[in-house]
């Protein structure tokens, strides 16, 4: 739908980790003993995908995107304003990057999106076009983009968000200029450019049985009867916590009964911030409900989350006060929702135990006015991509110099964060940093917490 951002015993376990503040990485090191979501989905004949930002496909973000998902959707890279910002001048860099990444990781790509009322280039939206000109522009855009990726993409969201909430057609450049048949034309042109790609109509608030989804149903039925190439419908599923439609599975089934596939294309479940254990538990249940509904219907092709980490989510930028909508938090820590998805797909993934990463303070040497201290950070059953530790001194203790960490002290409160070169602590590994400090009166050992 929108741009990616340029937020139970299971719940209590993860909340405990979050309270410690450890930035646990859901990279292969943290899940070496677990079955990746993509393998669980494949075993059930489903796709589990994520929308991605091409520039971020490195490091931990790239590791998770490649390891956990078997389908990628470019969040913005294939939209018209990105690929043709100036008429006749194309920019395929990010789209090509995502396709190459997917090929290297044995993943499908879902193209998104060819015809939409939003994120179009200004030269198009500000132009004055006759119907014939508009039709020619649209055909040329579809043919150019689909042909470029012919044979490389599994599916296209050809037409995006054609309906209003009441089931009437949305007033857009395309509807106003070409009439409702722009949808059939777009599908026909896309099929001609790549007959092997599956072609979808995609919309939001069509997850349950309602006026909007019924309008979509009637459109697809009509297109099928006319022989227009239409392979599936996309249910975006930008949902609100606790509001998964009770008719979701019924709705998926009725579209399947028309002879088309169904895909959940942009799943996220937003909550009012701040998140807490109860909200995360509800979110996990909601994710499970959506995955369960897809698993239950054979023609439900799969589920794509709209960004897998809260740091790459569009929600906070659009819905003020809401966020935490994805299966991973901003530090790539898997949330209860991640484990709920795994469980719904038949996995037995176990979250890292509380206290999987710890920090231990010790005094290495001491003299009459000063001492040398050390903190060791160790992980067993988890991993860190970065770290920060805190402690509070008694009176008279003050750090004067530190190495292998950046330390600050305000009053008695001390915070030390990793240096640029030692933020990673692998599962089963450790790092240490040291410091010199002064003391007077006494030199007790403080309690150190990760966070």
Short mmCIF file of C-alpha atoms in Angstrom, two decimals, residues 288-447:
data_model
loop_
_atom_site.label_atom_id
_atom_site.label_comp_id
_atom_site.label_asym_id
_atom_site.label_seq_id
_atom_site.Cartn_x
_atom_site.Cartn_y
_atom_site.Cartn_z
CA UNK A 288 -1.64 -16.32 14.04
CA UNK A 289 -5.27 -15.77 13.01
CA UNK A 290 -4.22 -14.37 9.64
CA UNK A 291 -1.69 -17.11 8.93
CA UNK A 292 -4.14 -19.79 10.09
CA UNK A 293 -6.79 -18.49 7.69
CA UNK A 294 -4.36 -18.65 4.78
CA UNK A 295 -3.10 -22.11 5.70
CA UNK A 296 -6.70 -23.37 5.84
CA UNK A 297 -7.48 -22.45 2.21
CA UNK A 298 -5.54 -24.31 -0.47
CA UNK A 299 -5.69 -21.42 -2.95
CA UNK A 300 -4.29 -18.94 -0.46
CA UNK A 301 -0.88 -18.51 -2.03
CA UNK A 302 0.84 -17.03 1.00
CA UNK A 303 1.40 -14.05 3.26
CA UNK A 304 3.72 -11.08 2.89
CA UNK A 305 4.45 -8.78 5.82
CA UNK A 306 4.86 -5.10 4.95
CA UNK A 307 8.37 -4.82 6.31
CA UNK A 308 9.60 -7.34 8.86
CA UNK A 309 11.13 -4.87 11.32
CA UNK A 310 9.59 -1.89 13.08
CA UNK A 311 12.53 0.24 11.93
CA UNK A 312 11.33 -0.16 8.32
CA UNK A 313 7.60 0.30 8.89
CA UNK A 314 5.44 3.04 7.37
CA UNK A 315 2.98 3.03 10.27
CA UNK A 316 4.51 5.65 12.63
CA UNK A 317 4.81 8.14 9.77
CA UNK A 318 1.14 7.85 8.82
CA UNK A 319 -0.77 6.84 11.98
CA UNK A 320 0.27 9.20 14.76
CA UNK A 321 0.84 7.41 18.05
CA UNK A 322 0.77 3.95 16.47
CA UNK A 323 3.54 1.55 15.56
CA UNK A 324 5.25 -1.71 16.59
CA UNK A 325 3.34 -3.33 13.73
CA UNK A 326 5.80 -5.93 12.42
CA UNK A 327 7.18 -9.29 13.65
CA UNK A 328 10.59 -7.85 14.65
CA UNK A 329 11.32 -4.82 16.79
CA UNK A 330 13.58 -1.95 15.70
CA UNK A 331 16.66 -3.80 16.94
CA UNK A 332 15.82 -6.96 14.95
CA UNK A 333 14.65 -8.81 18.05
CA UNK A 334 11.86 -11.24 17.11
CA UNK A 335 8.63 -10.37 18.88
CA UNK A 336 5.90 -12.78 20.02
CA UNK A 337 4.35 -12.27 16.57
CA UNK A 338 7.37 -13.91 14.94
CA UNK A 339 6.98 -17.04 17.05
CA UNK A 340 3.21 -17.04 16.42
CA UNK A 341 3.86 -17.04 12.65
CA UNK A 342 6.32 -19.89 13.06
CA UNK A 343 3.86 -21.85 15.17
CA UNK A 344 1.02 -21.33 12.71
CA UNK A 345 3.26 -22.70 9.96
CA UNK A 346 4.01 -25.81 12.01
CA UNK A 347 7.25 -24.73 13.64
CA UNK A 348 8.38 -25.29 17.19
CA UNK A 349 10.61 -22.23 17.48
CA UNK A 350 11.60 -21.43 21.04
CA UNK A 351 12.47 -17.85 22.00
CA UNK A 352 15.87 -17.15 23.56
CA UNK A 353 15.80 -17.53 27.35
CA UNK A 354 15.66 -14.54 29.64
CA UNK A 355 19.17 -13.47 30.55
CA UNK A 356 20.66 -15.07 27.43
CA UNK A 357 23.14 -12.17 27.34
CA UNK A 358 24.66 -10.88 30.58
CA UNK A 359 27.14 -8.22 31.71
CA UNK A 360 29.58 -8.85 34.59
CA UNK A 361 31.56 -6.12 36.34
CA UNK A 362 34.89 -6.80 38.07
CA UNK A 363 37.78 -4.85 39.62
CA UNK A 364 41.06 -5.93 38.06
CA UNK A 365 43.39 -3.90 40.27
CA UNK A 366 43.07 -1.22 42.93
CA UNK A 367 45.32 1.34 44.63
CA UNK A 368 44.82 4.05 47.20
CA UNK A 369 43.08 6.58 44.92
CA UNK A 370 42.09 4.59 41.87
CA UNK A 371 41.35 1.25 40.24
CA UNK A 372 41.08 -0.56 36.91
CA UNK A 373 37.74 -2.17 36.13
CA UNK A 374 36.42 -4.49 33.47
CA UNK A 375 32.99 -5.47 32.16
CA UNK A 376 32.47 -8.75 30.29
CA UNK A 377 29.41 -9.17 28.06
CA UNK A 378 28.64 -12.80 27.21
CA UNK A 379 25.83 -14.53 25.29
CA UNK A 380 24.53 -18.08 25.48
CA UNK A 381 21.40 -18.84 23.44
CA UNK A 382 21.23 -15.46 21.72
CA UNK A 383 23.45 -12.87 20.04
CA UNK A 384 23.94 -9.10 20.01
CA UNK A 385 24.37 -6.68 17.12
CA UNK A 386 25.22 -3.85 19.52
CA UNK A 387 25.25 -3.35 23.26
CA UNK A 388 25.01 -0.80 26.03
CA UNK A 389 25.46 -1.30 29.77
CA UNK A 390 24.44 0.81 32.74
CA UNK A 391 25.33 0.96 36.40
CA UNK A 392 25.16 3.37 39.32
CA UNK A 393 28.19 4.03 41.50
CA UNK A 394 28.31 4.84 45.16
CA UNK A 395 29.79 8.16 46.28
CA UNK A 396 33.34 8.92 45.21
CA UNK A 397 33.71 6.58 42.19
CA UNK A 398 34.37 8.24 38.81
CA UNK A 399 35.63 6.89 35.48
CA UNK A 400 38.65 8.76 34.11
CA UNK A 401 39.47 6.71 31.01
CA UNK A 402 37.86 3.82 29.06
CA UNK A 403 38.90 1.52 26.22
CA UNK A 404 36.92 -0.71 23.86
CA UNK A 405 33.78 1.23 24.79
CA UNK A 406 32.38 4.75 24.81
CA UNK A 407 31.58 5.60 28.42
CA UNK A 408 29.84 8.60 29.94
CA UNK A 409 29.11 9.39 33.58
CA UNK A 410 26.50 11.78 34.92
CA UNK A 411 26.64 12.01 38.68
CA UNK A 412 26.74 8.41 39.84
CA UNK A 413 25.09 7.00 36.67
CA UNK A 414 27.41 5.37 34.12
CA UNK A 415 26.56 4.29 30.58
CA UNK A 416 28.99 2.46 28.29
CA UNK A 417 28.21 1.50 24.67
CA UNK A 418 30.13 -0.61 22.21
CA UNK A 419 32.84 0.89 20.02
CA UNK A 420 32.38 0.79 16.25
CA UNK A 421 34.34 -2.46 15.97
CA UNK A 422 33.03 -4.65 18.83
CA UNK A 423 29.25 -4.39 18.85
CA UNK A 424 28.71 -7.95 17.68
CA UNK A 425 28.59 -10.65 20.35
CA UNK A 426 27.88 -14.05 18.78
CA UNK A 427 25.94 -16.83 20.43
CA UNK A 428 28.45 -18.48 22.76
CA UNK A 429 30.86 -15.52 22.52
CA UNK A 430 31.85 -12.54 24.66
CA UNK A 431 33.54 -9.14 24.55
CA UNK A 432 35.17 -7.10 27.29
CA UNK A 433 35.95 -3.46 27.84
CA UNK A 434 37.99 -1.79 30.53
CA UNK A 435 38.38 1.52 32.30
CA UNK A 436 40.38 3.40 34.90
CA UNK A 437 38.53 5.19 37.68
CA UNK A 438 39.11 7.06 40.90
CA UNK A 439 37.56 6.21 44.23
CA UNK A 440 37.40 7.47 47.79
CA UNK A 441 35.94 6.00 50.94
CA UNK A 442 35.01 2.63 49.49
CA UNK A 443 34.87 0.88 46.13
CA UNK A 444 31.84 -1.44 46.05
CA UNK A 445 30.99 -3.48 42.92
CA UNK A 446 27.81 -2.11 41.33
CA UNK A 447 25.06 -4.09 39.64
#
